PDB file of C-alpha atoms in Angstrom:
ATOM      1  CA  MET T   1     127.784 110.930  72.902  1.00 50.00           C
ATOM      2  CA  THR T   2     130.214 108.286  74.477  1.00 54.00           C
ATOM      3  CA  THR T   3     130.091 107.669  78.518  1.00 55.00           C
ATOM      4  CA  ILE T   4     133.434 106.870  80.015  1.00 53.00           C
ATOM      5  CA  TRP T   5     133.147 105.329  83.321  1.00 53.00           C
ATOM      6  CA  ASP T   6     136.010 105.924  85.440  1.00 54.00           C
ATOM      7  CA  ILE T   7     138.937 102.983  85.568  1.00 50.00           C
ATOM      8  CA  ASP T   8     140.078 103.774  88.956  1.00 56.00           C
ATOM      9  CA  PRO T   9     137.179 103.515  91.584  1.00 59.00           C
ATOM     10  CA  ASP T  10     137.152 105.883  94.284  1.00 66.00           C
ATOM     11  CA  PRO T  11     136.316 103.669  97.498  1.00 68.00           C
ATOM     12  CA  SER T  12     134.711 106.471  99.148  1.00 75.00           C
ATOM     13  CA  ARG T  13     131.764 106.408  96.551  1.00 82.00           C
ATOM     14  CA  ILE T  14     130.903 102.843  97.364  1.00 88.00           C
ATOM     15  CA  SER T  15     129.194 102.219 100.647  1.00 92.00           C
ATOM     16  CA  GLU T  16     128.017  98.896 102.364  1.00 96.00           C
ATOM     17  CA  LEU T  17     124.310  98.611 103.172  1.00 96.00           C
ATOM     18  CA  THR T  18     123.295  97.619 106.662  1.00 97.00           C
ATOM     19  CA  GLU T  19     121.152  94.730 107.029  1.00 97.00           C
ATOM     20  CA  GLN T  20     118.293  96.869 107.885  1.00 96.00           C
ATOM     21  CA  GLU T  21     118.958  99.164 104.941  1.00 97.00           C
ATOM     22  CA  CYS T  22     118.742  96.080 102.844  1.00 97.00           C
ATOM     23  CA  TRP T  23     115.637  94.658 104.395  1.00 97.00           C
ATOM     24  CA  ASN T  24     114.002  98.481 103.739  1.00 96.00           C
ATOM     25  CA  LEU T  25     114.849  98.075 100.103  1.00 96.00           C
ATOM     26  CA  LEU T  26     113.536  94.754  99.619  1.00 96.00           C
ATOM     27  CA  ALA T  27     110.345  95.622 101.497  1.00 94.00           C
ATOM     28  CA  ASP T  28     109.860  98.667  99.060  1.00 94.00           C
ATOM     29  CA  ALA T  29     110.642  96.383  95.960  1.00 92.00           C
ATOM     30  CA  ARG T  30     108.057  94.334  94.392  1.00 87.00           C
ATOM     31  CA  PHE T  31     110.213  92.857  91.309  1.00 92.00           C
ATOM     32  CA  GLY T  32     113.790  91.405  91.497  1.00 96.00           C
ATOM     33  CA  ARG T  33     115.361  88.411  89.759  1.00 97.00           C
ATOM     34  CA  LEU T  34     115.522  85.106  91.229  1.00 96.00           C
ATOM     35  CA  ALA T  35     118.932  82.770  90.356  1.00 96.00           C
ATOM     36  CA  TYR T  36     118.310  79.213  90.606  1.00 95.00           C
ATOM     37  CA  ARG T  37     120.531  76.029  89.430  1.00 93.00           C
ATOM     38  CA  LEU T  38     118.463  73.606  87.085  1.00 91.00           C
ATOM     39  CA  ALA T  39     120.410  70.544  86.401  1.00 87.00           C
ATOM     40  CA  ASP T  40     123.890  71.754  84.951  1.00 89.00           C
ATOM     41  CA  GLU T  41     122.617  75.316  84.467  1.00 92.00           C
ATOM     42  CA  VAL T  42     122.022  78.512  86.506  1.00 93.00           C
ATOM     43  CA  ASN T  43     119.172  80.197  85.647  1.00 94.00           C
ATOM     44  CA  ILE T  44     117.574  83.779  86.399  1.00 96.00           C
ATOM     45  CA  VAL T  45     114.265  84.823  86.146  1.00 94.00           C
ATOM     46  CA  PRO T  46     111.835  87.711  86.981  1.00 93.00           C
ATOM     47  CA  ILE T  47     109.700  87.161  89.898  1.00 93.00           C
ATOM     48  CA  ASN T  48     107.094  89.589  92.044  1.00 92.00           C
ATOM     49  CA  VAL T  49     107.958  89.372  95.567  1.00 95.00           C
ATOM     50  CA  GLY T  50     106.670  90.137  99.057  1.00 95.00           C
ATOM     51  CA  VAL T  51     108.467  90.568 102.585  1.00 95.00           C
ATOM     52  CA  ASP T  52     107.095  88.331 105.435  1.00 93.00           C
ATOM     53  CA  GLY T  53     109.514  89.169 108.001  1.00 90.00           C
ATOM     54  CA  HIS T  54     112.648  87.897 107.182  1.00 91.00           C
ATOM     55  CA  ARG T  55     111.717  85.848 104.493  1.00 96.00           C
ATOM     56  CA  LEU T  56     110.918  86.574 100.738  1.00 97.00           C
ATOM     57  CA  VAL T  57     107.891  85.135  99.252  1.00 96.00           C
ATOM     58  CA  PHE T  58     106.674  84.863  95.538  1.00 94.00           C
ATOM     59  CA  ARG T  59     103.724  82.663  93.688  1.00 92.00           C
ATOM     60  CA  THR T  60     104.666  80.423  90.702  1.00 91.00           C
ATOM     61  CA  ALA T  61     103.035  78.068  88.168  1.00 86.00           C
ATOM     62  CA  GLU T  62     104.642  74.535  87.314  1.00 87.00           C
ATOM     63  CA  GLY T  63     107.570  75.016  85.208  1.00 88.00           C
ATOM     64  CA  SER T  64     111.271  75.077  85.236  1.00 89.00           C
ATOM     65  CA  LYS T  65     111.478  77.613  88.200  1.00 89.00           C
ATOM     66  CA  LEU T  66     109.622  75.373  90.412  1.00 88.00           C
ATOM     67  CA  LEU T  67     111.304  72.086  89.062  1.00 90.00           C
ATOM     68  CA  GLY T  68     114.524  74.040  89.852  1.00 89.00           C
ATOM     69  CA  ILE T  69     113.847  74.676  93.391  1.00 88.00           C
ATOM     70  CA  HIS T  70     112.856  71.620  94.020  1.00 85.00           C
ATOM     71  CA  MET T  71     115.917  69.996  93.170  1.00 89.00           C
ATOM     72  CA  SER T  72     118.212  72.520  94.512  1.00 89.00           C
ATOM     73  CA  GLU T  73     116.761  74.742  97.501  1.00 91.00           C
ATOM     74  CA  LYS T  74     119.648  77.202  97.299  1.00 95.00           C
ATOM     75  CA  VAL T  75     118.882  80.413  95.690  1.00 97.00           C
ATOM     76  CA  ALA T  76     119.796  84.313  95.506  1.00 97.00           C
ATOM     77  CA  PHE T  77     117.427  87.067  94.962  1.00 97.00           C
ATOM     78  CA  GLU T  78     118.554  90.475  93.700  1.00 98.00           C
ATOM     79  CA  ILE T  79     116.962  94.029  93.428  1.00 97.00           C
ATOM     80  CA  ASP T  80     118.611  97.170  92.044  1.00 95.00           C
ATOM     81  CA  ASP T  81     117.693 100.672  91.499  1.00 91.00           C
ATOM     82  CA  VAL T  82     119.705 103.188  89.158  1.00 91.00           C
ATOM     83  CA  GLY T  83     119.070 107.075  89.723  1.00 88.00           C
ATOM     84  CA  ILE T  84     120.895 109.902  88.242  1.00 88.00           C
ATOM     85  CA  GLU T  85     123.524 110.213  91.492  1.00 89.00           C
ATOM     86  CA  THR T  86     123.138 106.709  92.703  1.00 91.00           C
ATOM     87  CA  ALA T  87     122.708 103.291  92.471  1.00 93.00           C
ATOM     88  CA  THR T  88     121.769 100.626  94.828  1.00 96.00           C
ATOM     89  CA  SER T  89     122.074  96.522  94.697  1.00 97.00           C
ATOM     90  CA  VAL T  90     120.746  94.250  97.151  1.00 98.00           C
ATOM     91  CA  VAL T  91     121.351  90.459  97.128  1.00 98.00           C
ATOM     92  CA  ALA T  92     119.467  87.955  99.277  1.00 98.00           C
ATOM     93  CA  ARG T  93     120.664  84.202  99.613  1.00 98.00           C
ATOM     94  CA  GLY T  94     118.506  81.499 101.064  1.00 97.00           C
ATOM     95  CA  THR T  95     116.758  78.414 100.641  1.00 97.00           C
ATOM     96  CA  THR T  96     113.353  77.657  99.621  1.00 96.00           C
ATOM     97  CA  ARG T  97     110.318  75.829 100.553  1.00 95.00           C
ATOM     98  CA  VAL T  98     106.869  75.328  99.235  1.00 95.00           C
ATOM     99  CA  LEU T  99     104.634  77.387 101.745  1.00 95.00           C
ATOM    100  CA  SER T 100     101.137  75.538 103.056  1.00 94.00           C
ATOM    101  CA  GLY T 101      98.697  76.005 105.644  1.00 94.00           C
ATOM    102  CA  ASP T 102      99.362  79.496 107.908  1.00 94.00           C
ATOM    103  CA  ASP T 103     102.656  80.274 106.380  1.00 93.00           C
ATOM    104  CA  GLU T 104     100.923  80.502 102.875  1.00 92.00           C
ATOM    105  CA  ALA T 105      97.948  82.333 104.275  1.00 91.00           C
ATOM    106  CA  ARG T 106     100.497  84.826 105.944  1.00 92.00           C
ATOM    107  CA  ALA T 107     102.431  85.259 102.496  1.00 91.00           C
ATOM    108  CA  GLU T 108      99.248  85.951 100.745  1.00 88.00           C
ATOM    109  CA  ALA T 109      98.816  88.942 102.740  1.00 90.00           C
ATOM    110  CA  VAL T 110     102.026  90.475 101.483  1.00 91.00           C
ATOM    111  CA  LEU T 111     102.404  89.095  97.856  1.00 88.00           C
ATOM    112  CA  PRO T 112     101.839  91.689  95.233  1.00 82.00           C
ATOM    113  CA  SER T 113      99.449  90.673  92.190  1.00 77.00           C
ATOM    114  CA  PRO T 114     101.155  88.886  89.376  1.00 73.00           C
ATOM    115  CA  TRP T 115     102.261  91.270  86.527  1.00 73.00           C
ATOM    116  CA  THR T 116     100.844  88.297  84.119  1.00 72.00           C
ATOM    117  CA  GLU T 117      98.014  86.486  83.530  1.00 72.00           C
ATOM    118  CA  GLY T 118      97.700  82.762  84.133  1.00 70.00           C
ATOM    119  CA  TRP T 119      97.384  80.359  87.366  1.00 69.00           C
ATOM    120  CA  LYS T 120     100.256  80.783  89.783  1.00 78.00           C
ATOM    121  CA  GLY T 121      98.807  78.491  92.524  1.00 83.00           C
ATOM    122  CA  THR T 122     102.225  77.576  94.285  1.00 91.00           C
ATOM    123  CA  VAL T 123     103.794  80.078  96.956  1.00 93.00           C
ATOM    124  CA  VAL T 124     107.317  79.591  97.775  1.00 95.00           C
ATOM    125  CA  GLY T 125     109.150  81.208 100.686  1.00 95.00           C
ATOM    126  CA  ILE T 126     112.972  81.905 100.480  1.00 97.00           C
ATOM    127  CA  ASP T 127     114.384  81.859 104.210  1.00 97.00           C
ATOM    128  CA  VAL T 128     116.916  84.447 104.123  1.00 97.00           C
ATOM    129  CA  THR T 129     120.447  83.284 105.551  1.00 97.00           C
ATOM    130  CA  GLU T 130     122.476  86.149 104.010  1.00 97.00           C
ATOM    131  CA  VAL T 131     121.437  89.998 102.931  1.00 98.00           C
ATOM    132  CA  THR T 132     124.022  92.070 101.265  1.00 98.00           C
ATOM    133  CA  GLY T 133     123.793  95.373  99.409  1.00 97.00           C
ATOM    134  CA  ARG T 134     125.685  98.191  98.262  1.00 96.00           C
ATOM    135  CA  ARG T 135     125.215 101.991  97.362  1.00 95.00           C
ATOM    136  CA  PHE T 136     127.228 103.500  94.728  1.00 92.00           C
ATOM    137  CA  GLN T 137     127.859 106.933  94.077  1.00 90.00           C
ATOM    138  CA  LEU T 138     127.788 107.594  90.303  1.00 87.00           C
ATOM    139  CA  ARG T 139     130.463 109.522  88.735  1.00 76.00           C
ATOM    140  CA  ARG T 140     130.216 109.804  84.844  1.00 64.00           C
ATOM    141  CA  SER T 141     132.362 111.815  82.366  1.00 58.00           C
ATOM    142  CA  THR T 142     131.797 112.222  78.844  1.00 54.00           C
TER     143      THR T 142
END
């Protein structure tokens, strides 16, 4: 069975999400992808995330992700959901910083448990400067 996607998209089937809709979806998500630059490469990695106001927070261990955000604080974070009739995508862009003190304690309250074992002792915040999202009404023909 081959799925054929429409060549000419119908603009009425694509809608921009409001900023509040984007934040609601981010608050419900516990998983997404972090894009960051490390030297000459752009990397994308899965992370568990929490929402603290208009900041995203996550835990990480020492490694390329932590090195990357120290070298270039600008990042993007993306979540998506694909259902039978609709798909949504939200992208948040911002700057990172390692959290400590009261900021770290507040972040700990909203962070989900890590999915993998191992020590992830650094809590990082993404101060979001832009959030955008779209909802797509799917139309497939076979």
